[in-house]
Amino acid sequence: MGRSPCCEKEHTNKGAWTKEEDQRLMDYIRVHGEGCWRSLPKAAGLLRCGKSCRLRWINYLRPDLKRGNFTDEEDEVIIKLHSLLGNKWSLIAGRLPGRTDNEIKNYWNTHIKRKLISRGIDPQTHRPLNEKTAAAAAAATTISTTATIKTTTSSAAAAKVTHLEFKNTPPQSLAEISLLKSQLDFKHNNNFHSSQYSSFNPKKTETPSVEENNCTSSSMTTDEEQQQKQQKRESHQNQDVNLDLTIGLAPAKSFSPNSAESRLQQPVSSSCHLFGSVLTRPGCSCWQMDGERRELCRNCQNQNQNQSSKSNHNNNGLYYRYY
DNA sequence: AAAACCCTCAACCGCAGCGGT
DNA sequence: AACCGCTGCGGTTGAGGGTTT
C-alpha cells in the first residue's frame, strides 16, 4: 500500500504558472501569511497542490528574492560552503540572502561544477582531480579532534567566533575549519559533528549549557572526563564554546536538514527580525512583505506564542532563539 | 531556413523528519 | 510505541529558448 497522494491529481493544474495564478497566490499570502500549504490552494482559489504553491512562492514569488546572475563572490561562497556542507542546498542558501536552494542547486549543476572541473578540481570532493584515488584512500580514515571556539560577547545569541583551538590539528581540515569560522557565523555554543567534505552535523542542543555539552572522544578515561568537565566549566566562564569536530569523509547518513538541530545552524535570515519580541521563521517574509503593514503570518504568530516556554532571555528582556 | 543539439531552470516527485494524537 | 498528516529537502525531469551545423 503506497502513500496517499498529497493532493487530488485529477483536479490540479501542473506545469508553468500563469500570471493570474501568481497573483492569486501572492494576494493570499500577503493577507494570510505562509503556511498550511495543503489547504492554501483551495482557500486561495488555486487549482494547484500545496506543494506546488509552496515551491512557487519560495523559489519565485517571495519578495526578498535576489534576481540576476550570481556574482563571483557568491560563486566562491557557494564553492566554499559546498566543500563544507556538501549538497545541503538549503543550508547553503541560508548563507546567501535572496538566493533559493533550488536556484543554487541549479547553478551548481550548470555552472560551478564545470568551473571546478576546468580548474582541475573534483566538484564532489573539492580535491584536485588527479588526487581522486588518494582521496578515496583517505576516506577510510577518520580523524577526531576537539576544538574550542572562543567568542567575543557574553551573549551566546550574538556570539561571534574569534578563534578556534584544537587539541589535535588535522592538517587538511584546518583550512576548512578556518573557513568555517569565517563563513559560518556561529551564534550559539553547541556541539558539532563536522566532516571534511559533505556533512556539517550539529548535535542536538536544546539548552546551550556547556555542562550539558557532550564533547566526545574516542578513548577517554574517567580522569580525562573529569578534566574535561573542569575545562568546560572554565571555558563556560570565558564564554568559550566547546565543539567536538570529527574530521573525515561524510558519514553514510547525516542529520536531517529539516531537523531542529539543523535549524539551530541556520542564520537569522534576512527576513527574520528580532524587534522586541517579534520573531519570524527563517525564510518567512511575512513581517517585511508589505512595507507599511507589519503583519505576522499564522505560523510566526504561533511561534511567538510558543516562545515564552522555549526561548532564552537575555538581560534586556528580549528573547533570543538560535537558528 | 530548419533541423539537431545543447543549456537552463522552473517545477515535479519521492522521501524523511517532526509534531500531534 | 505506532500511526498519521504536514512540511521541507534533494534529486530529477522536461519545456522552452539559444546555438550550432
mmCIF file of C-alpha atoms in Angstrom, chain A:
data_model
loop_
_atom_site.group_PDB
_atom_site.id
_atom_site.type_symbol
_atom_site.label_atom_id
_atom_site.label_comp_id
_atom_site.label_asym_id
_atom_site.label_seq_id
_atom_site.Cartn_x
_atom_site.Cartn_y
_atom_site.Cartn_z
ATOM 1 C CA MET A 1 0.000 0.000 0.000
ATOM 2 C CA GLY A 2 1.502 3.242 -1.094
ATOM 3 C CA ARG A 3 1.482 6.606 0.459
ATOM 4 C CA SER A 4 -1.610 8.708 -0.120
ATOM 5 C CA PRO A 5 -1.070 11.486 -2.654
ATOM 6 C CA CYS A 6 -0.559 14.982 -1.329
ATOM 7 C CA CYS A 7 -3.494 16.231 -3.359
ATOM 8 C CA GLU A 8 -6.120 15.138 -5.816
ATOM 9 C CA LYS A 9 -4.139 14.948 -9.003
ATOM 10 C CA GLU A 10 -7.138 14.991 -11.341
ATOM 11 C CA HIS A 11 -8.231 18.455 -10.309
ATOM 12 C CA THR A 12 -4.916 20.225 -10.176
ATOM 13 C CA ASN A 13 -3.005 22.180 -12.773
ATOM 14 C CA LYS A 14 0.561 21.275 -13.480
ATOM 15 C CA GLY A 15 3.399 22.917 -15.292
ATOM 16 C CA ALA A 16 4.179 26.563 -15.670
ATOM 17 C CA TRP A 17 2.306 29.061 -13.555
ATOM 18 C CA THR A 18 0.187 31.759 -15.144
ATOM 19 C CA LYS A 19 0.309 35.407 -14.111
ATOM 20 C CA GLU A 20 -3.161 35.076 -12.699
ATOM 21 C CA GLU A 21 -2.168 32.137 -10.533
ATOM 22 C CA ASP A 22 0.882 34.012 -9.306
ATOM 23 C CA GLN A 23 -1.258 36.982 -8.398
ATOM 24 C CA ARG A 24 -3.773 34.863 -6.535
ATOM 25 C CA LEU A 25 -1.027 33.199 -4.568
ATOM 26 C CA MET A 26 0.701 36.465 -3.722
ATOM 27 C CA ASP A 27 -2.545 38.106 -2.703
ATOM 28 C CA TYR A 28 -3.440 35.217 -0.465
ATOM 29 C CA ILE A 29 -0.065 35.049 1.243
ATOM 30 C CA ARG A 30 0.022 38.811 1.684
ATOM 31 C CA VAL A 31 -3.166 38.579 3.686
ATOM 32 C CA HIS A 32 -2.819 35.251 5.449
ATOM 33 C CA GLY A 33 0.890 34.628 5.534
ATOM 34 C CA GLU A 34 2.762 31.468 4.677
ATOM 35 C CA GLY A 35 1.916 28.053 5.958
ATOM 36 C CA CYS A 36 -0.888 25.488 5.770
ATOM 37 C CA TRP A 37 0.146 24.762 2.215
ATOM 38 C CA ARG A 38 -2.210 21.869 1.957
ATOM 39 C CA SER A 39 -5.272 23.965 2.497
ATOM 40 C CA LEU A 40 -3.912 27.083 0.817
ATOM 41 C CA PRO A 41 -4.798 26.229 -2.800
ATOM 42 C CA LYS A 42 -8.462 25.765 -2.014
ATOM 43 C CA ALA A 43 -8.592 28.840 0.171
ATOM 44 C CA ALA A 44 -6.805 30.908 -2.459
ATOM 45 C CA GLY A 45 -8.902 29.528 -5.273
ATOM 46 C CA LEU A 46 -6.000 27.836 -6.998
ATOM 47 C CA LEU A 47 -6.146 24.542 -8.829
ATOM 48 C CA ARG A 48 -2.704 23.579 -7.635
ATOM 49 C CA CYS A 49 -1.395 21.263 -4.997
ATOM 50 C CA GLY A 50 0.005 22.772 -1.817
ATOM 51 C CA LYS A 51 3.497 21.663 -2.600
ATOM 52 C CA SER A 52 3.394 23.403 -5.914
ATOM 53 C CA CYS A 53 2.203 26.614 -4.259
ATOM 54 C CA ARG A 54 4.954 26.433 -1.699
ATOM 55 C CA LEU A 55 7.603 25.909 -4.345
ATOM 56 C CA ARG A 56 6.285 28.719 -6.481
ATOM 57 C CA TRP A 57 6.298 31.096 -3.548
ATOM 58 C CA ILE A 58 9.680 30.118 -2.177
ATOM 59 C CA ASN A 59 11.515 29.927 -5.474
ATOM 60 C CA TYR A 60 9.902 32.664 -7.465
ATOM 61 C CA LEU A 61 7.383 34.949 -5.787
ATOM 62 C CA ARG A 62 8.966 35.760 -2.453
ATOM 63 C CA PRO A 63 9.608 39.498 -2.354
ATOM 64 C CA ASP A 64 13.064 39.193 -0.857
ATOM 65 C CA LEU A 65 14.465 37.165 -3.728
ATOM 66 C CA LYS A 66 17.514 38.468 -5.482
ATOM 67 C CA ARG A 67 17.315 38.353 -9.234
ATOM 68 C CA GLY A 68 20.080 38.242 -11.753
ATOM 69 C CA ASN A 69 23.340 36.450 -12.218
ATOM 70 C CA PHE A 70 25.468 35.158 -9.409
ATOM 71 C CA THR A 71 28.470 37.311 -8.662
ATOM 72 C CA ASP A 72 31.992 35.935 -8.484
ATOM 73 C CA GLU A 73 31.839 36.476 -4.746
ATOM 74 C CA GLU A 74 28.715 34.385 -4.494
ATOM 75 C CA ASP A 75 30.359 31.725 -6.645
ATOM 76 C CA GLU A 76 33.233 31.449 -4.230
ATOM 77 C CA VAL A 77 30.960 31.364 -1.213
ATOM 78 C CA ILE A 78 28.949 28.574 -2.780
ATOM 79 C CA ILE A 79 32.075 26.605 -3.578
ATOM 80 C CA LYS A 80 33.427 27.039 -0.071
ATOM 81 C CA LEU A 81 30.145 26.182 1.582
ATOM 82 C CA HIS A 82 29.684 23.178 -0.661
ATOM 83 C CA SER A 83 33.096 21.928 0.360
ATOM 84 C CA LEU A 84 31.909 22.090 3.956
ATOM 85 C CA LEU A 85 28.292 21.130 3.680
ATOM 86 C CA GLY A 86 28.001 19.042 0.557
ATOM 87 C CA ASN A 87 24.676 19.070 -1.244
ATOM 88 C CA LYS A 88 22.884 20.780 1.613
ATOM 89 C CA TRP A 89 21.415 23.366 -0.692
ATOM 90 C CA SER A 90 19.028 24.782 1.830
ATOM 91 C CA LEU A 91 21.841 25.381 4.289
ATOM 92 C CA ILE A 92 23.950 26.976 1.602
ATOM 93 C CA ALA A 93 21.010 29.121 0.556
ATOM 94 C CA GLY A 94 20.663 30.213 4.156
ATOM 95 C CA ARG A 95 24.050 31.880 3.852
ATOM 96 C CA LEU A 96 23.210 33.661 0.633
ATOM 97 C CA PRO A 97 20.433 36.161 1.220
ATOM 98 C CA GLY A 98 17.952 36.341 -1.614
ATOM 99 C CA ARG A 99 19.010 33.060 -3.169
ATOM 100 C CA THR A 100 16.973 29.881 -3.007
ATOM 101 C CA ASP A 101 18.143 26.331 -2.569
ATOM 102 C CA ASN A 102 16.719 25.420 -5.946
ATOM 103 C CA GLU A 103 18.496 28.280 -7.632
ATOM 104 C CA ILE A 104 21.818 27.398 -6.045
ATOM 105 C CA LYS A 105 21.377 23.736 -6.841
ATOM 106 C CA ASN A 106 20.699 24.532 -10.496
ATOM 107 C CA TYR A 107 23.561 26.978 -10.621
ATOM 108 C CA TRP A 108 25.877 24.425 -9.105
ATOM 109 C CA ASN A 109 24.927 21.767 -11.591
ATOM 110 C CA THR A 110 25.079 24.010 -14.639
ATOM 111 C CA HIS A 111 27.957 26.385 -13.905
ATOM 112 C CA ILE A 112 30.058 25.731 -10.870
ATOM 113 C CA LYS A 113 30.614 22.047 -11.485
ATOM 114 C CA ARG A 114 32.036 22.888 -14.869
ATOM 115 C CA LYS A 115 34.044 25.761 -13.454
ATOM 116 C CA LEU A 116 35.653 23.491 -10.883
ATOM 117 C CA ILE A 117 36.385 20.777 -13.399
ATOM 118 C CA SER A 118 38.044 23.331 -15.655
ATOM 119 C CA ARG A 119 40.189 24.283 -12.685
ATOM 120 C CA GLY A 120 41.086 20.635 -12.288
ATOM 121 C CA ILE A 121 39.069 20.251 -9.108
ATOM 122 C CA ASP A 122 36.679 17.435 -8.399
ATOM 123 C CA PRO A 123 33.327 19.121 -7.647
ATOM 124 C CA GLN A 124 32.342 16.389 -5.239
ATOM 125 C CA THR A 125 35.468 16.131 -3.138
ATOM 126 C CA HIS A 126 36.922 19.584 -3.824
ATOM 127 C CA ARG A 127 40.269 17.967 -4.342
ATOM 128 C CA PRO A 128 42.443 18.005 -7.427
ATOM 129 C CA LEU A 129 41.059 15.577 -9.947
ATOM 130 C CA ASN A 130 44.301 13.601 -10.162
ATOM 131 C CA GLU A 131 44.173 13.014 -6.423
ATOM 132 C CA LYS A 132 40.888 11.203 -6.655
ATOM 133 C CA THR A 133 42.453 7.862 -5.868
ATOM 134 C CA ALA A 134 44.270 9.271 -2.892
ATOM 135 C CA ALA A 135 41.071 10.860 -1.679
ATOM 136 C CA ALA A 136 39.309 7.552 -1.845
ATOM 137 C CA ALA A 137 42.020 6.030 0.280
ATOM 138 C CA ALA A 138 41.749 8.859 2.759
ATOM 139 C CA ALA A 139 38.067 8.180 3.069
ATOM 140 C CA ALA A 140 38.872 5.096 5.053
ATOM 141 C CA THR A 141 40.410 7.181 7.805
ATOM 142 C CA THR A 142 38.632 9.458 10.183
ATOM 143 C CA ILE A 143 40.424 11.806 12.477
ATOM 144 C CA SER A 144 38.743 13.249 15.507
ATOM 145 C CA THR A 145 39.659 16.390 17.256
ATOM 146 C CA THR A 146 38.238 18.626 19.891
ATOM 147 C CA ALA A 147 38.079 22.312 19.289
ATOM 148 C CA THR A 148 37.203 25.232 21.437
ATOM 149 C CA ILE A 149 35.614 28.159 19.764
ATOM 150 C CA LYS A 150 36.168 31.435 21.516
ATOM 151 C CA THR A 151 33.507 34.044 21.245
ATOM 152 C CA THR A 152 33.537 37.783 21.582
ATOM 153 C CA THR A 153 30.446 38.501 23.547
ATOM 154 C CA SER A 154 28.757 37.275 26.658
ATOM 155 C CA SER A 155 25.543 36.669 24.819
ATOM 156 C CA ALA A 156 25.520 33.315 23.192
ATOM 157 C CA ALA A 157 22.939 34.583 20.766
ATOM 158 C CA ALA A 158 25.262 37.229 19.465
ATOM 159 C CA ALA A 159 28.412 35.215 19.900
ATOM 160 C CA LYS A 160 30.861 35.514 17.060
ATOM 161 C CA VAL A 161 33.679 33.121 16.646
ATOM 162 C CA THR A 162 37.025 34.745 17.213
ATOM 163 C CA HIS A 163 39.299 31.787 17.097
ATOM 164 C CA LEU A 164 39.496 28.061 17.292
ATOM 165 C CA GLU A 165 41.734 25.938 19.420
ATOM 166 C CA PHE A 166 42.393 22.356 18.526
ATOM 167 C CA LYS A 167 43.662 19.536 20.631
ATOM 168 C CA ASN A 168 44.671 17.716 17.523
ATOM 169 C CA THR A 169 45.120 19.612 14.332
ATOM 170 C CA PRO A 170 44.406 17.611 11.239
ATOM 171 C CA PRO A 171 46.417 19.480 8.661
ATOM 172 C CA GLN A 172 43.959 19.214 5.842
ATOM 173 C CA SER A 173 40.964 20.238 7.829
ATOM 174 C CA LEU A 174 42.473 23.291 9.391
ATOM 175 C CA ALA A 175 41.842 25.393 6.367
ATOM 176 C CA GLU A 176 38.298 24.213 6.328
ATOM 177 C CA ILE A 177 37.762 24.895 9.996
ATOM 178 C CA SER A 178 39.187 28.330 9.420
ATOM 179 C CA LEU A 179 36.830 28.709 6.556
ATOM 180 C CA LEU A 180 34.014 27.525 8.735
ATOM 181 C CA LYS A 181 34.948 30.180 11.229
ATOM 182 C CA SER A 182 34.885 32.939 8.685
ATOM 183 C CA GLN A 183 31.985 31.831 6.573
ATOM 184 C CA LEU A 184 29.617 30.492 9.138
ATOM 185 C CA ASP A 185 28.510 32.860 11.793
ATOM 186 C CA PHE A 186 28.196 30.685 14.850
ATOM 187 C CA LYS A 187 25.510 32.086 17.038
ATOM 188 C CA HIS A 188 25.471 29.740 19.943
ATOM 189 C CA ASN A 189 27.544 27.343 21.898
ATOM 190 C CA ASN A 190 26.880 23.951 20.551
ATOM 191 C CA ASN A 191 28.354 20.605 19.741
ATOM 192 C CA PHE A 192 29.226 19.955 16.156
ATOM 193 C CA HIS A 193 29.979 16.896 14.224
ATOM 194 C CA SER A 194 31.539 18.236 11.110
ATOM 195 C CA SER A 195 33.138 16.295 8.391
ATOM 196 C CA GLN A 196 35.652 17.257 5.864
ATOM 197 C CA TYR A 197 33.668 17.097 2.720
ATOM 198 C CA SER A 198 29.993 16.880 2.793
ATOM 199 C CA SER A 199 28.442 16.989 6.176
ATOM 200 C CA PHE A 200 28.014 19.523 8.853
ATOM 201 C CA ASN A 201 26.256 17.917 11.723
ATOM 202 C CA PRO A 202 25.320 19.934 14.717
ATOM 203 C CA LYS A 203 24.274 17.700 17.544
ATOM 204 C CA LYS A 204 21.145 18.385 19.464
ATOM 205 C CA THR A 205 21.358 21.232 21.908
ATOM 206 C CA GLU A 206 18.079 22.176 23.448
ATOM 207 C CA THR A 207 19.638 24.421 26.053
ATOM 208 C CA PRO A 208 23.014 25.862 25.319
ATOM 209 C CA SER A 209 24.524 24.797 28.587
ATOM 210 C CA VAL A 210 28.154 23.928 28.263
ATOM 211 C CA GLU A 211 27.877 21.462 31.116
ATOM 212 C CA GLU A 212 25.416 19.512 29.082
ATOM 213 C CA ASN A 213 27.590 19.557 26.037
ATOM 214 C CA ASN A 214 28.972 16.197 25.306
ATOM 215 C CA CYS A 215 32.444 16.530 23.932
ATOM 216 C CA THR A 216 33.068 13.010 22.903
ATOM 217 C CA SER A 217 36.404 11.459 22.436
ATOM 218 C CA SER A 218 37.048 8.019 21.113
ATOM 219 C CA SER A 219 39.090 6.869 24.088
ATOM 220 C CA MET A 220 38.547 8.966 27.141
ATOM 221 C CA THR A 221 39.342 7.843 30.659
ATOM 222 C CA THR A 222 37.394 8.871 33.735
ATOM 223 C CA ASP A 223 40.180 11.251 34.746
ATOM 224 C CA GLU A 224 40.145 12.795 31.369
ATOM 225 C CA GLU A 225 36.421 13.170 31.653
ATOM 226 C CA GLN A 226 36.790 14.952 34.970
ATOM 227 C CA GLN A 227 39.472 17.161 33.500
ATOM 228 C CA GLN A 228 37.334 17.957 30.585
ATOM 229 C CA LYS A 229 34.344 18.779 32.755
ATOM 230 C CA GLN A 230 36.536 21.177 34.673
ATOM 231 C CA GLN A 231 37.750 22.662 31.435
ATOM 232 C CA LYS A 232 34.196 23.023 30.292
ATOM 233 C CA ARG A 233 33.269 24.884 33.446
ATOM 234 C CA GLU A 234 36.221 27.191 32.985
ATOM 235 C CA SER A 235 35.574 27.706 29.349
ATOM 236 C CA HIS A 236 31.967 28.498 30.079
ATOM 237 C CA GLN A 237 33.084 31.321 32.288
ATOM 238 C CA ASN A 238 35.228 32.555 29.431
ATOM 239 C CA GLN A 239 32.279 32.350 27.086
ATOM 240 C CA ASP A 240 34.027 29.711 25.089
ATOM 241 C CA VAL A 241 32.212 27.180 23.066
ATOM 242 C CA ASN A 242 33.309 23.609 23.105
ATOM 243 C CA LEU A 243 32.992 21.736 19.918
ATOM 244 C CA ASP A 244 33.539 18.199 19.007
ATOM 245 C CA LEU A 245 34.741 18.107 15.453
ATOM 246 C CA THR A 246 35.184 14.883 13.646
ATOM 247 C CA ILE A 247 37.190 15.329 10.523
ATOM 248 C CA GLY A 248 36.701 12.803 7.814
ATOM 249 C CA LEU A 249 34.511 11.942 4.933
ATOM 250 C CA ALA A 250 30.801 12.278 5.210
ATOM 251 C CA PRO A 251 29.046 9.632 7.234
ATOM 252 C CA ALA A 252 26.649 7.481 5.288
ATOM 253 C CA LYS A 253 23.738 9.182 6.920
ATOM 254 C CA SER A 254 23.696 12.678 8.232
ATOM 255 C CA PHE A 255 21.119 14.502 10.254
ATOM 256 C CA SER A 256 18.027 15.704 8.568
ATOM 257 C CA PRO A 257 18.404 19.177 7.207
ATOM 258 C CA ASN A 258 14.888 19.701 8.317
ATOM 259 C CA SER A 259 15.629 18.924 11.909
ATOM 260 C CA ALA A 260 15.695 21.335 14.777
ATOM 261 C CA GLU A 261 19.399 20.633 15.059
ATOM 262 C CA SER A 262 19.817 21.832 11.546
ATOM 263 C CA ARG A 263 17.777 24.926 12.118
ATOM 264 C CA LEU A 264 19.981 25.831 15.020
ATOM 265 C CA GLN A 265 22.718 26.293 12.495
ATOM 266 C CA GLN A 266 20.869 28.451 10.100
ATOM 267 C CA PRO A 267 21.436 32.155 10.269
ATOM 268 C CA VAL A 268 18.721 34.518 11.207
ATOM 269 C CA SER A 269 17.648 35.061 7.670
ATOM 270 C CA SER A 270 17.188 38.398 6.022
ATOM 271 C CA SER A 271 13.515 38.172 6.650
ATOM 272 C CA CYS A 272 13.772 37.305 10.318
ATOM 273 C CA HIS A 273 13.537 40.092 12.770
ATOM 274 C CA LEU A 274 14.159 40.487 16.427
ATOM 275 C CA PHE A 275 12.159 43.593 17.110
ATOM 276 C CA GLY A 276 11.313 43.425 20.728
ATOM 277 C CA SER A 277 9.750 40.065 20.959
ATOM 278 C CA VAL A 278 8.621 39.697 17.389
ATOM 279 C CA LEU A 279 10.163 36.819 15.581
ATOM 280 C CA THR A 280 9.516 35.328 12.208
ATOM 281 C CA ARG A 281 10.588 31.994 10.935
ATOM 282 C CA PRO A 282 13.667 31.648 8.793
ATOM 283 C CA GLY A 283 12.695 32.311 5.227
ATOM 284 C CA CYS A 284 9.310 33.663 6.143
ATOM 285 C CA SER A 285 8.879 37.134 4.843
ATOM 286 C CA CYS A 286 5.502 37.903 6.281
ATOM 287 C CA TRP A 287 6.883 40.600 8.539
ATOM 288 C CA GLN A 288 8.509 42.541 5.760
ATOM 289 C CA MET A 289 6.205 41.636 2.960
ATOM 290 C CA ASP A 290 4.445 44.922 2.962
ATOM 291 C CA GLY A 291 6.487 47.928 3.907
ATOM 292 C CA GLU A 292 3.669 49.507 5.831
ATOM 293 C CA ARG A 293 1.742 46.621 7.250
ATOM 294 C CA ARG A 294 3.839 44.682 9.704
ATOM 295 C CA GLU A 295 1.883 41.502 9.965
ATOM 296 C CA LEU A 296 2.943 38.081 11.101
ATOM 297 C CA CYS A 297 1.635 35.008 9.383
ATOM 298 C CA ARG A 298 -0.101 32.370 11.440
ATOM 299 C CA ASN A 299 2.966 30.212 11.850
ATOM 300 C CA CYS A 300 5.095 33.061 13.055
ATOM 301 C CA GLN A 301 2.363 34.129 15.422
ATOM 302 C CA ASN A 302 2.260 30.632 16.820
ATOM 303 C CA GLN A 303 5.987 30.638 17.129
ATOM 304 C CA ASN A 304 5.901 33.833 19.092
ATOM 305 C CA GLN A 305 3.240 32.400 21.348
ATOM 306 C CA ASN A 306 5.383 29.374 21.967
ATOM 307 C CA GLN A 307 8.425 31.409 22.709
ATOM 308 C CA SER A 308 7.591 32.025 26.329
ATOM 309 C CA SER A 309 8.283 28.425 27.198
ATOM 310 C CA LYS A 310 11.038 27.692 24.746
ATOM 311 C CA SER A 311 13.193 30.700 24.358
ATOM 312 C CA ASN A 312 16.031 32.077 26.346
ATOM 313 C CA HIS A 313 16.038 35.604 27.617
ATOM 314 C CA ASN A 314 18.886 37.999 27.718
ATOM 315 C CA ASN A 315 19.424 40.888 30.064
ATOM 316 C CA ASN A 316 17.283 43.236 28.035
ATOM 317 C CA GLY A 317 14.281 41.072 28.494
ATOM 318 C CA LEU A 318 14.321 40.227 24.834
ATOM 319 C CA TYR A 319 14.325 36.624 23.994
ATOM 320 C CA TYR A 320 16.619 35.120 21.540
ATOM 321 C CA ARG A 321 16.473 31.949 19.629
ATOM 322 C CA TYR A 322 19.104 30.222 17.629
ATOM 323 C CA TYR A 323 18.600 29.181 14.068
#
